PDB file of C-alpha atoms in Angstrom:
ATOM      1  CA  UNK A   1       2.312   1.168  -6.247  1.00 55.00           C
ATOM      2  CA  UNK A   2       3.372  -1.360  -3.520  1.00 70.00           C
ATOM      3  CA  UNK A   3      -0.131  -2.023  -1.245  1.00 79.00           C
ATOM      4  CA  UNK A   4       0.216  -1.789   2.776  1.00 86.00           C
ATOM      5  CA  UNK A   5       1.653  -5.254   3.113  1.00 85.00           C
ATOM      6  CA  UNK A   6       4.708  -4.416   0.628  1.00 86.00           C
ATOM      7  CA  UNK A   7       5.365  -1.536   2.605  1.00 90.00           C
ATOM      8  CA  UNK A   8       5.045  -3.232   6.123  1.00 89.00           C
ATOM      9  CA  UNK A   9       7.421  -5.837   5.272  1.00 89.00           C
ATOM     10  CA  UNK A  10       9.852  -3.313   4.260  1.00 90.00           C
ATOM     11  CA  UNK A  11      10.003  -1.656   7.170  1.00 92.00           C
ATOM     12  CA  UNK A  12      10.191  -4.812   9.095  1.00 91.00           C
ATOM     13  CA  UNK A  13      13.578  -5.465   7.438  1.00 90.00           C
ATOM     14  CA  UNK A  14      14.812  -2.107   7.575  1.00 91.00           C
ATOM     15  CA  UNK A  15      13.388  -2.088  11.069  1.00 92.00           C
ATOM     16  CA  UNK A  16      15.735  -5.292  11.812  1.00 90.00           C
ATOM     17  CA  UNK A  17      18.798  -3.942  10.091  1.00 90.00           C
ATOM     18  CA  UNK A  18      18.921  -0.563  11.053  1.00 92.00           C
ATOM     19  CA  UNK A  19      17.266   0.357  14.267  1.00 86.00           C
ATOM     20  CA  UNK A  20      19.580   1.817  17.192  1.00 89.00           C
ATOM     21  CA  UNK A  21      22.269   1.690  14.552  1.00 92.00           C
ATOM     22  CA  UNK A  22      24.455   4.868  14.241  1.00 96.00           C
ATOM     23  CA  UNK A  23      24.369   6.172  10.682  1.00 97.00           C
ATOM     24  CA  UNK A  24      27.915   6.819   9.283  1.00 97.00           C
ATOM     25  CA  UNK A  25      26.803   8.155   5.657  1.00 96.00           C
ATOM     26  CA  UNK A  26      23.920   9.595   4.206  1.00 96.00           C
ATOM     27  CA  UNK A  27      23.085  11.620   1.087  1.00 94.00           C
ATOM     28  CA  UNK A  28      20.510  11.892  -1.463  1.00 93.00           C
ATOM     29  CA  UNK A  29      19.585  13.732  -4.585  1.00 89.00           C
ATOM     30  CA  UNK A  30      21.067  16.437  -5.362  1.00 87.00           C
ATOM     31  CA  UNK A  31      18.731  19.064  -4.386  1.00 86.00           C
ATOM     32  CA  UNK A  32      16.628  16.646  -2.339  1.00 87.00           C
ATOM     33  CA  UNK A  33      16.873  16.312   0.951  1.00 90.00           C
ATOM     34  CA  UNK A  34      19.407  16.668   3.131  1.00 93.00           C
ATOM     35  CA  UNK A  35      19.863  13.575   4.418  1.00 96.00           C
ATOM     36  CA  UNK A  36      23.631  14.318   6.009  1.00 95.00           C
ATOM     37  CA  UNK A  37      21.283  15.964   8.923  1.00 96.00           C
ATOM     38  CA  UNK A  38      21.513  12.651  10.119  1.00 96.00           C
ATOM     39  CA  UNK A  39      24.797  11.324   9.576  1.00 97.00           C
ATOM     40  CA  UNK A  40      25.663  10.302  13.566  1.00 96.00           C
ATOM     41  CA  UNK A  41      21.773   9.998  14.254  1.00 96.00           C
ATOM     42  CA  UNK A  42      20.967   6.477  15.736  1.00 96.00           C
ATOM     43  CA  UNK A  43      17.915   5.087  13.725  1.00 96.00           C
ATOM     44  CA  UNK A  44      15.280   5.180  16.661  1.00 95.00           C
ATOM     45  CA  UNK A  45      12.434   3.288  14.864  1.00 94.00           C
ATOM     46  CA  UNK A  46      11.042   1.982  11.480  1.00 94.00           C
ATOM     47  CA  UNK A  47       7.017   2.715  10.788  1.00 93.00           C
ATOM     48  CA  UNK A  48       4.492   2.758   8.250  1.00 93.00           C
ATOM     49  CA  UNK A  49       1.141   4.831   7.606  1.00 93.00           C
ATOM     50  CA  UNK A  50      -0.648   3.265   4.897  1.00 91.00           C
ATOM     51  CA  UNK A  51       1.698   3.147   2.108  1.00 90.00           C
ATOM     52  CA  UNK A  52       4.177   5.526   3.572  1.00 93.00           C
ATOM     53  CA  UNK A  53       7.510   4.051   4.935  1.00 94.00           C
ATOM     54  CA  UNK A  54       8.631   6.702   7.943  1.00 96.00           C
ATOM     55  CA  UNK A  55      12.130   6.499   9.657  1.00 96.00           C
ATOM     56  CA  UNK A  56      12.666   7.922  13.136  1.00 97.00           C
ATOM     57  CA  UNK A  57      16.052   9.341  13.910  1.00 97.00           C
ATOM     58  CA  UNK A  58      17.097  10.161  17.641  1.00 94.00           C
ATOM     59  CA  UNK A  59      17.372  13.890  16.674  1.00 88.00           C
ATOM     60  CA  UNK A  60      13.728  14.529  16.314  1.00 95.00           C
ATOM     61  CA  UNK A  61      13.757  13.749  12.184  1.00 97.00           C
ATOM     62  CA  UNK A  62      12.212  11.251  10.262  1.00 97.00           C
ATOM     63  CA  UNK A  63      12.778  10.329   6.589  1.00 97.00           C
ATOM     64  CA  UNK A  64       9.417   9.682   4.386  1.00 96.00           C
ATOM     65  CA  UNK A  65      10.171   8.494   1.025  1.00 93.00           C
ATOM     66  CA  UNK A  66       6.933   7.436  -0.519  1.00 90.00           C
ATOM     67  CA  UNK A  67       7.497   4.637  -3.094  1.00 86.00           C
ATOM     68  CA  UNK A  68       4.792   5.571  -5.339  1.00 81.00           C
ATOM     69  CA  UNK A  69       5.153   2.992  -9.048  1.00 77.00           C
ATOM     70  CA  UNK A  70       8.306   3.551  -8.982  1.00 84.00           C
ATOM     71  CA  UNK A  71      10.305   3.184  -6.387  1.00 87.00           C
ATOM     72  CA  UNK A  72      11.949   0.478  -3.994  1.00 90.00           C
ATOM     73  CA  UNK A  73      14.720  -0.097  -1.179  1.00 93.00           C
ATOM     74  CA  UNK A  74      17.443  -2.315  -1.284  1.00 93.00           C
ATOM     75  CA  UNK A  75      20.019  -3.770   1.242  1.00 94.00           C
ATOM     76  CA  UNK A  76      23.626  -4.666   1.003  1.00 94.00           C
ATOM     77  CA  UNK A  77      26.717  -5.089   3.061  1.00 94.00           C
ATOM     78  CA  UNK A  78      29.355  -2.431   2.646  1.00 93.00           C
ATOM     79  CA  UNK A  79      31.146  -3.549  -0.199  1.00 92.00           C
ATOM     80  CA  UNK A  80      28.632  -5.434  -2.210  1.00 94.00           C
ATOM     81  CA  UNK A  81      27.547  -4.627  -5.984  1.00 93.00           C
ATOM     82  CA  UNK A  82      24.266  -3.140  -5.767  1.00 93.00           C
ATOM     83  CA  UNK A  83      21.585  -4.445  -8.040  1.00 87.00           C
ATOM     84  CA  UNK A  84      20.565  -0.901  -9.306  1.00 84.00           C
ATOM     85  CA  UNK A  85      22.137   2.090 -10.546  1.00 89.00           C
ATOM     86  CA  UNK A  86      23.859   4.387  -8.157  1.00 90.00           C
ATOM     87  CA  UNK A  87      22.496   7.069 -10.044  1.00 91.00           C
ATOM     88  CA  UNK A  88      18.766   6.120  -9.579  1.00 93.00           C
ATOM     89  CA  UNK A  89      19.485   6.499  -5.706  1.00 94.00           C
ATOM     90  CA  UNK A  90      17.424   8.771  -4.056  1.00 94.00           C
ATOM     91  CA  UNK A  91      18.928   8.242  -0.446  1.00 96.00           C
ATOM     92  CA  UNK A  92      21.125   6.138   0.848  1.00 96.00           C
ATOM     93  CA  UNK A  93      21.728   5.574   4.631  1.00 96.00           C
ATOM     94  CA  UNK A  94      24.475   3.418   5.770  1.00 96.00           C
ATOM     95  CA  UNK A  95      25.697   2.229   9.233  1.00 96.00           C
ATOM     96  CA  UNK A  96      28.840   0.300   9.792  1.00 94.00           C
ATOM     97  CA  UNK A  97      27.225  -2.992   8.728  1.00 94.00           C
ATOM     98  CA  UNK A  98      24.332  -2.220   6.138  1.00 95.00           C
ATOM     99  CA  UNK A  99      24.074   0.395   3.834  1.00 96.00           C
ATOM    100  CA  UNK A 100      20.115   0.458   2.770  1.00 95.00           C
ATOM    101  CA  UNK A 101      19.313   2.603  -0.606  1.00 95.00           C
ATOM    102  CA  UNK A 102      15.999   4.119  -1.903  1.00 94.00           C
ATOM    103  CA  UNK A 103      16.150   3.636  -5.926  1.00 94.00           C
ATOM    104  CA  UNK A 104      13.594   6.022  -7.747  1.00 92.00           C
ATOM    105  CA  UNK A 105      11.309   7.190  -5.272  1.00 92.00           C
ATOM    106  CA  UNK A 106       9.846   9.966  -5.922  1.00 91.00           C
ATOM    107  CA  UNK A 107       9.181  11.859  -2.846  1.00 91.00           C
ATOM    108  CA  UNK A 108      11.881  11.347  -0.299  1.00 95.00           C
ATOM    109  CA  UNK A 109      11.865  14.275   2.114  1.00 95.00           C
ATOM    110  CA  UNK A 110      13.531  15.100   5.885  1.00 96.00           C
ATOM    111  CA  UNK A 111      10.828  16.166   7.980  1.00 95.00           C
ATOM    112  CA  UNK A 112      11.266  17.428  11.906  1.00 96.00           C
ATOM    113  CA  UNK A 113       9.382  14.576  13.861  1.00 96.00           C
ATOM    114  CA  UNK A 114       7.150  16.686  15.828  1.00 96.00           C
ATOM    115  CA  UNK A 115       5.736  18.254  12.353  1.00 96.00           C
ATOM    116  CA  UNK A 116       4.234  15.042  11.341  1.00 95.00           C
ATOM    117  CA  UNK A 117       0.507  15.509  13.133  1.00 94.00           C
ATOM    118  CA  UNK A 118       0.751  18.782  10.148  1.00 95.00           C
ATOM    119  CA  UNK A 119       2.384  16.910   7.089  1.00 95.00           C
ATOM    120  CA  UNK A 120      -0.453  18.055   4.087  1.00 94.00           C
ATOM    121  CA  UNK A 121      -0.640  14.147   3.235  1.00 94.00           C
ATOM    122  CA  UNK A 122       0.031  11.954   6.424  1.00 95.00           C
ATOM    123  CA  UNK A 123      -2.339  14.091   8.289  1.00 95.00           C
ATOM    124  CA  UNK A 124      -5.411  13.349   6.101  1.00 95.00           C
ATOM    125  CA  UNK A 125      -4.874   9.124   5.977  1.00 96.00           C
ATOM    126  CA  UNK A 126      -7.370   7.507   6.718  1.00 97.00           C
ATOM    127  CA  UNK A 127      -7.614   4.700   9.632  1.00 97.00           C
ATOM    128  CA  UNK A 128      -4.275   2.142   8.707  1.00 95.00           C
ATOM    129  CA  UNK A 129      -5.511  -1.185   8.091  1.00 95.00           C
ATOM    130  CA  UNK A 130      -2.329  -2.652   9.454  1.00 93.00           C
ATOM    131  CA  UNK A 131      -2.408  -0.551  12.788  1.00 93.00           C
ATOM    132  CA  UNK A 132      -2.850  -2.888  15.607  1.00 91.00           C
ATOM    133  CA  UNK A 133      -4.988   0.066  16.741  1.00 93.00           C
ATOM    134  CA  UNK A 134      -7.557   0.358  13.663  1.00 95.00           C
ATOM    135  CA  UNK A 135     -10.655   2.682  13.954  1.00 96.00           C
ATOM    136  CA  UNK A 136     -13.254   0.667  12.301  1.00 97.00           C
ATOM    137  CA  UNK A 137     -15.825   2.875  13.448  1.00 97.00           C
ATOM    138  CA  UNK A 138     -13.957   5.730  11.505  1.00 97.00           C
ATOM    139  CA  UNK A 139     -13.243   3.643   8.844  1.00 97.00           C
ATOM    140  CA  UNK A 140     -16.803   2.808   8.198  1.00 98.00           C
ATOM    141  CA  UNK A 141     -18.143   6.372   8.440  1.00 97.00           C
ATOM    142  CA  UNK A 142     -15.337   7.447   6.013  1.00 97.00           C
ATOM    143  CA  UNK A 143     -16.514   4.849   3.201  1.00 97.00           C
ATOM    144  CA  UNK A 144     -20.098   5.563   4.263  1.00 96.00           C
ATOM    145  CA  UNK A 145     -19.686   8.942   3.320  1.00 97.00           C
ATOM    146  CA  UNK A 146     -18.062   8.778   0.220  1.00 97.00           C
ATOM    147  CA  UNK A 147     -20.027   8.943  -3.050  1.00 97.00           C
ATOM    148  CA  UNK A 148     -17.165   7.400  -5.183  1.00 96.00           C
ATOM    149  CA  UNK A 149     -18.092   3.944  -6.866  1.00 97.00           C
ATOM    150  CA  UNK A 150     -16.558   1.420  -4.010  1.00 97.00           C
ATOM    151  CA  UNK A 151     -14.220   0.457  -6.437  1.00 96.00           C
ATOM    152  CA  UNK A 152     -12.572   4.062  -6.279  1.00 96.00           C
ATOM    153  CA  UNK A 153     -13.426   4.841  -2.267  1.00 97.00           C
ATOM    154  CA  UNK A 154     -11.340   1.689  -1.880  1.00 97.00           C
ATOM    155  CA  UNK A 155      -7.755   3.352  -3.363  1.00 95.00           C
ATOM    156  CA  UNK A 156      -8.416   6.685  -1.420  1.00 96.00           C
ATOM    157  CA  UNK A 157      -6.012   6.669   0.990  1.00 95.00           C
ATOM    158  CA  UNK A 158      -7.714   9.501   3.223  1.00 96.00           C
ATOM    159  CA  UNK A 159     -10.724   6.920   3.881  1.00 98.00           C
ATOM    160  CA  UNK A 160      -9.191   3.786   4.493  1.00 97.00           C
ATOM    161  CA  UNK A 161      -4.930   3.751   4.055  1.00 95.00           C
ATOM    162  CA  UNK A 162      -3.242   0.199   2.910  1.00 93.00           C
ATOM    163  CA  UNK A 163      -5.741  -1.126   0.132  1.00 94.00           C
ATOM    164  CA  UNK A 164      -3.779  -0.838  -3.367  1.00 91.00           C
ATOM    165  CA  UNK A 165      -4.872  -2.137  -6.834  1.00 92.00           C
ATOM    166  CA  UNK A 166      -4.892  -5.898  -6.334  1.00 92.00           C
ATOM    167  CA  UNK A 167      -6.068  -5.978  -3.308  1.00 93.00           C
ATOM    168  CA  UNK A 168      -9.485  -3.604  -4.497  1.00 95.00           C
ATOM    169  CA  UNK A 169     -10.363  -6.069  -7.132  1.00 96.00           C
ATOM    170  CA  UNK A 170      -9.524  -9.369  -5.037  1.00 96.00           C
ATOM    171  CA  UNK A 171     -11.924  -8.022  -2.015  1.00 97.00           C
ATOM    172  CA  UNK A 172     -14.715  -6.969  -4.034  1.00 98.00           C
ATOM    173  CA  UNK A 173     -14.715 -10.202  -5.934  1.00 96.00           C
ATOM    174  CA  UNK A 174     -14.670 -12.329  -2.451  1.00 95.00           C
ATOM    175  CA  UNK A 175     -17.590 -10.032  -0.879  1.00 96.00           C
ATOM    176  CA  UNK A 176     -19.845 -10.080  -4.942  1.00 96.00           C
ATOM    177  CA  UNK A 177     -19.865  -6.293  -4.464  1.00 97.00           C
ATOM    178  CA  UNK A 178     -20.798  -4.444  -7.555  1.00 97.00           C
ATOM    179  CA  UNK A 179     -17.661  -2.091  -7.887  1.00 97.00           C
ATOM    180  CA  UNK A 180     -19.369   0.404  -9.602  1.00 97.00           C
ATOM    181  CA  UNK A 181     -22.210   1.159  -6.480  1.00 97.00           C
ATOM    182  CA  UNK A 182     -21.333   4.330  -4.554  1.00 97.00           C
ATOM    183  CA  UNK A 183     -19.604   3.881  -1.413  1.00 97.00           C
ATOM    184  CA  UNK A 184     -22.243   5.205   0.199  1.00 97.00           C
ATOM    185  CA  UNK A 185     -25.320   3.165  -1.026  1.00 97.00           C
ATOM    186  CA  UNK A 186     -23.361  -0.171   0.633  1.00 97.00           C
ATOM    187  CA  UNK A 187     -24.871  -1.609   3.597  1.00 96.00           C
ATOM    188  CA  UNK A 188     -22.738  -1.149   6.699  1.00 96.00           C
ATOM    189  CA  UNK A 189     -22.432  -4.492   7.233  1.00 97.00           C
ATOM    190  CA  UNK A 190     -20.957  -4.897   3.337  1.00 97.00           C
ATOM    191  CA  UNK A 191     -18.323  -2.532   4.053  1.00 98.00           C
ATOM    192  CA  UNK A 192     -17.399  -3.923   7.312  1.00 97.00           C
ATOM    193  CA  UNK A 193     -17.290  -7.521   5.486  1.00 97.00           C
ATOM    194  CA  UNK A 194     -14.456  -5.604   2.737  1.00 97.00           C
ATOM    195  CA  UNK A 195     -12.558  -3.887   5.701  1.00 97.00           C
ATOM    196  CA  UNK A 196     -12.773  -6.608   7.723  1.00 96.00           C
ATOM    197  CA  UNK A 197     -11.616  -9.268   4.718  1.00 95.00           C
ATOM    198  CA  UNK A 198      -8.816  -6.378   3.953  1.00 95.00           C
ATOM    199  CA  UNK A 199      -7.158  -6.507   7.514  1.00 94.00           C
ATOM    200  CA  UNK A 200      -7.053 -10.055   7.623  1.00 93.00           C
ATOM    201  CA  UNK A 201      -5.478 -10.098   4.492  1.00 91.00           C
ATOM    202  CA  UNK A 202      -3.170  -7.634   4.652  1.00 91.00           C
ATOM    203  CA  UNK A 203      -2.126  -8.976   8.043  1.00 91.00           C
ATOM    204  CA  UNK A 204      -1.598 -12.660   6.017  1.00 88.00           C
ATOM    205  CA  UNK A 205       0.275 -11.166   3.683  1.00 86.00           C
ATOM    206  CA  UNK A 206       3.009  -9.622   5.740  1.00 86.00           C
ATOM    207  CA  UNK A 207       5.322 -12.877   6.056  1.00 79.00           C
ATOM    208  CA  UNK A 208       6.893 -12.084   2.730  1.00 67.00           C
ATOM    209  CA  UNK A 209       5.768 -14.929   0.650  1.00 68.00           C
ATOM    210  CA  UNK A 210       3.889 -14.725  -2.246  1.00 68.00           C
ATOM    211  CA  UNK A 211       0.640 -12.577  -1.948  1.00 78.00           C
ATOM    212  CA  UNK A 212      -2.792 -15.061  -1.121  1.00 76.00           C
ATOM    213  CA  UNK A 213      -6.030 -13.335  -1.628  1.00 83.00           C
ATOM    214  CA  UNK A 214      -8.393 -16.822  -2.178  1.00 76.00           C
ATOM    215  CA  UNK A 215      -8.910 -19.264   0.893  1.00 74.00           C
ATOM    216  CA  UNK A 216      -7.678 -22.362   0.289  1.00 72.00           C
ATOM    217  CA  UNK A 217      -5.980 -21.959  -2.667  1.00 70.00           C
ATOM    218  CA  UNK A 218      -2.045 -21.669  -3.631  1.00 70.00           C
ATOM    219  CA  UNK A 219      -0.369 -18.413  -2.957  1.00 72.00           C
ATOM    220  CA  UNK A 220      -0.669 -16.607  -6.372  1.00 78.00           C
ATOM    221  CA  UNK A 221      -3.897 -17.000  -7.507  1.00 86.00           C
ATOM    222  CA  UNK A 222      -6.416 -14.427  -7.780  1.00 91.00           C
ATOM    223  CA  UNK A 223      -9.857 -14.188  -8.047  1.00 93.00           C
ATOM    224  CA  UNK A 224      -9.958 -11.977 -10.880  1.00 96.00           C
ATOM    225  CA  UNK A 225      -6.830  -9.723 -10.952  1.00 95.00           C
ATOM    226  CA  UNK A 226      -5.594  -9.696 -14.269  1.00 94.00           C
ATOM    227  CA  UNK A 227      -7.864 -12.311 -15.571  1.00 95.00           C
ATOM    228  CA  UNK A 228      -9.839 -10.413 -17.920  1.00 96.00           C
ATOM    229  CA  UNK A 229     -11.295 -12.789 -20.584  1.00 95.00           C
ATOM    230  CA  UNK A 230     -10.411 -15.871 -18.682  1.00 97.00           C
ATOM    231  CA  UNK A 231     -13.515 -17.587 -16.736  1.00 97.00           C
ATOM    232  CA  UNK A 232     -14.976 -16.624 -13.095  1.00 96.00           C
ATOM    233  CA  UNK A 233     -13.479 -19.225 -10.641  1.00 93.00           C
ATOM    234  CA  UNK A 234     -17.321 -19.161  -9.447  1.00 92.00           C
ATOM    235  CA  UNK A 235     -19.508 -19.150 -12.266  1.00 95.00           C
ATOM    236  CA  UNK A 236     -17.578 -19.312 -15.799  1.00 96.00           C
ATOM    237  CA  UNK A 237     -18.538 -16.298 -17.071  1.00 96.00           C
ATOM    238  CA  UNK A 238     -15.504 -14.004 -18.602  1.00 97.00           C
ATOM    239  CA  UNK A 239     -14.229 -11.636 -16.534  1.00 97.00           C
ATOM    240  CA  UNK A 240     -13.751  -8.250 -17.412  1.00 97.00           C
ATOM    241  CA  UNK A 241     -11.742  -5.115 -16.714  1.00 96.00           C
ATOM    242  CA  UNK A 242     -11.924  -1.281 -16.826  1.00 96.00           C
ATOM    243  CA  UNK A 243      -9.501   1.715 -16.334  1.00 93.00           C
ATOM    244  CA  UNK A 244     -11.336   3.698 -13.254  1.00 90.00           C
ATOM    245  CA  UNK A 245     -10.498   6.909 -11.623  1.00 81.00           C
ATOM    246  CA  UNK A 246      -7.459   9.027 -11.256  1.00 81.00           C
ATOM    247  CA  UNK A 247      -4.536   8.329 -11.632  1.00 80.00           C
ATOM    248  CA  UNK A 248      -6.222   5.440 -13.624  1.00 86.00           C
ATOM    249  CA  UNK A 249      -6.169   2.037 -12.389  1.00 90.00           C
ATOM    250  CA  UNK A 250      -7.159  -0.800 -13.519  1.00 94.00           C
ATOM    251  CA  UNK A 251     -10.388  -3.131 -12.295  1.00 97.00           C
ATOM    252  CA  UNK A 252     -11.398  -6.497 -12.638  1.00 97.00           C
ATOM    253  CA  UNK A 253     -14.757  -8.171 -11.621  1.00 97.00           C
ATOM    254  CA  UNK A 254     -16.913 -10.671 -12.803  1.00 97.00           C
ATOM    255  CA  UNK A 255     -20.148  -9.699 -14.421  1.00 97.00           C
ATOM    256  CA  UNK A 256     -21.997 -12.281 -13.229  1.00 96.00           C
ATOM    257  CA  UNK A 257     -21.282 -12.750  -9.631  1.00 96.00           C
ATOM    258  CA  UNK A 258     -20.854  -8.987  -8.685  1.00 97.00           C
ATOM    259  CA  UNK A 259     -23.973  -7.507 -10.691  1.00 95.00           C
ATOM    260  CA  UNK A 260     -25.899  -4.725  -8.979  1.00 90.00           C
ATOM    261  CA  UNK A 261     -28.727  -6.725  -7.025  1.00 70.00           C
ATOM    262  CA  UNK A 262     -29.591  -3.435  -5.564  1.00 49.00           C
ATOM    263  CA  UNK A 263     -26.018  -2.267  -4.760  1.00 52.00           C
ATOM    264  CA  UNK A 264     -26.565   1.290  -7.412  1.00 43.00           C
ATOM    265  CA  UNK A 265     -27.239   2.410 -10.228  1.00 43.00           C
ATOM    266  CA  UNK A 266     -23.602   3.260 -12.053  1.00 44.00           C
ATOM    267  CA  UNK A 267     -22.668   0.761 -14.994  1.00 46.00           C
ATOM    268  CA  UNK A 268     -19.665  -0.246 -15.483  1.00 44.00           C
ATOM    269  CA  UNK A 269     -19.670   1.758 -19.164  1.00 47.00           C
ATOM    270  CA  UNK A 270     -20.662   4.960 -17.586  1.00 41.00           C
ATOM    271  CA  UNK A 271     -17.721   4.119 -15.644  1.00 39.00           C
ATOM    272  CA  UNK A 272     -15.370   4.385 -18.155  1.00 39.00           C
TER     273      UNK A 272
END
């Protein structure tokens, strides 16, 4: 699933492209939504929450196609070959100079504007690492609460939105947190250190070149996302890797650097 910075950068573009353009087409799935509510609309504004792209039509609508593994948008003048079959096109917007197509999202849905504040899954995000107005304060008491292993309470997008899978592991390792100690045995100062370490990040990472997560080192390398059996960067020893939670993911850490030293009591077996 693409993490908070994936999804800010596409907006950005579509942002750039499309915004106070009049659409001329629309459509997408049949028996999706109706997306020619909008042909004559004037794109008002490009957004994210989290991992949720949201377009803003002058009408009072707004698009929300959440990418989940799946999906992705592409761009192309009117005209060009798209890179993608027209039948994995889940909505397609044009305007008399772009035409900009979701391929296999699955959730792409029309919603009146003003309903947002009730949408069953936008509502309950948690604070959006990205927002230039982030609630740290809310952010911490979410994580502080939860009982998940930090590893997990990372992904949940109703404590914290924008961390996705790479991003968990790469954080942890930086910070030597034990991913398997509940959320809420961490010092408050160790989960400020991971949100704080995720913003600036995640902020980094939203020029569109290739993803950093290790100071001083070449865009690309990671810590210990998918390194399992190769040595720590650190310390040598292997690193390992484990399918947590639901819908599984999976985690990397080091052994060594992140052991418990306090942080719980949760292995990483009775993890599995």
């Amino acid at each position: 699933m693409p993490e908070g910075d994936t999804i800010y950068r596409t907006a950005d573009v579509m942002r750039r492209t499309l915004r106070h353009d009049r659409i001329t087409a629309a459509r997408g799935r049949p028996g999706g939504a109706q997306l020619g509510r909008v042909v004559g609309a004037r794109v008002a504004g490009v957004g994210t929450r989290g991992k949720h792209l949201l377009v803003d039509f002058d009408p009072g609508l707004t698009l929300h196609p959440h990418l989940h593994m799946t999906g992705s948008w592409r761009r192309y003048r009117p005209g060009e070959h798209w890179r993608g079959p027209a039948d994995d096109a889940v909505a397609v917007l044009e305007t008399a100079s772009t035409i900009a197509v979701c391929f296999k999202a699955p959730t792409v849905e029309l919603i009146e504007t003003r309903a947002l504040p009730l949408h069953p899954v936008l509502s309950r995000l948690g604070p959006d690492l990205l927002d230039d107005d982030f609630d740290m304060a809310d952010a911490l008491a979410r994580l502080g609460s939860s009982r998940k292993p930090i590893g997990e309470a990372l992904l949940d997008q109703r404590l914290v939105a924008g961390i996705g899978n790479v991003y968990r592991s790469e954080l942890l390792a930086l910070a030597r947190v034990f991913p398997f100690a509940a959320a809420c045995d961490l010092p408050a100062a160790t989960l400020r250190e991971l949100l704080d370490a995720a913003r600036t990040q995640l902020r980094f990472n939203t020029d569109g070149e290739m993803r950093a997560t290790m100071p001083d080192a070449p865009r690309g390398e990671r810590w210990v996302y998918r390194r399992a059996g190769l040595p720590c960067r650190r310390c040598g020893t292997g690193i390992r890797s484990v399918t947590v939670g639901r819908p599984a993911r999976r985690l990397y850490w080091c052994p060594h650097c992140q052991a418990p030293h306090g942080q719980g009591e949760t292995t990483a077996e009775s993890a599995r």
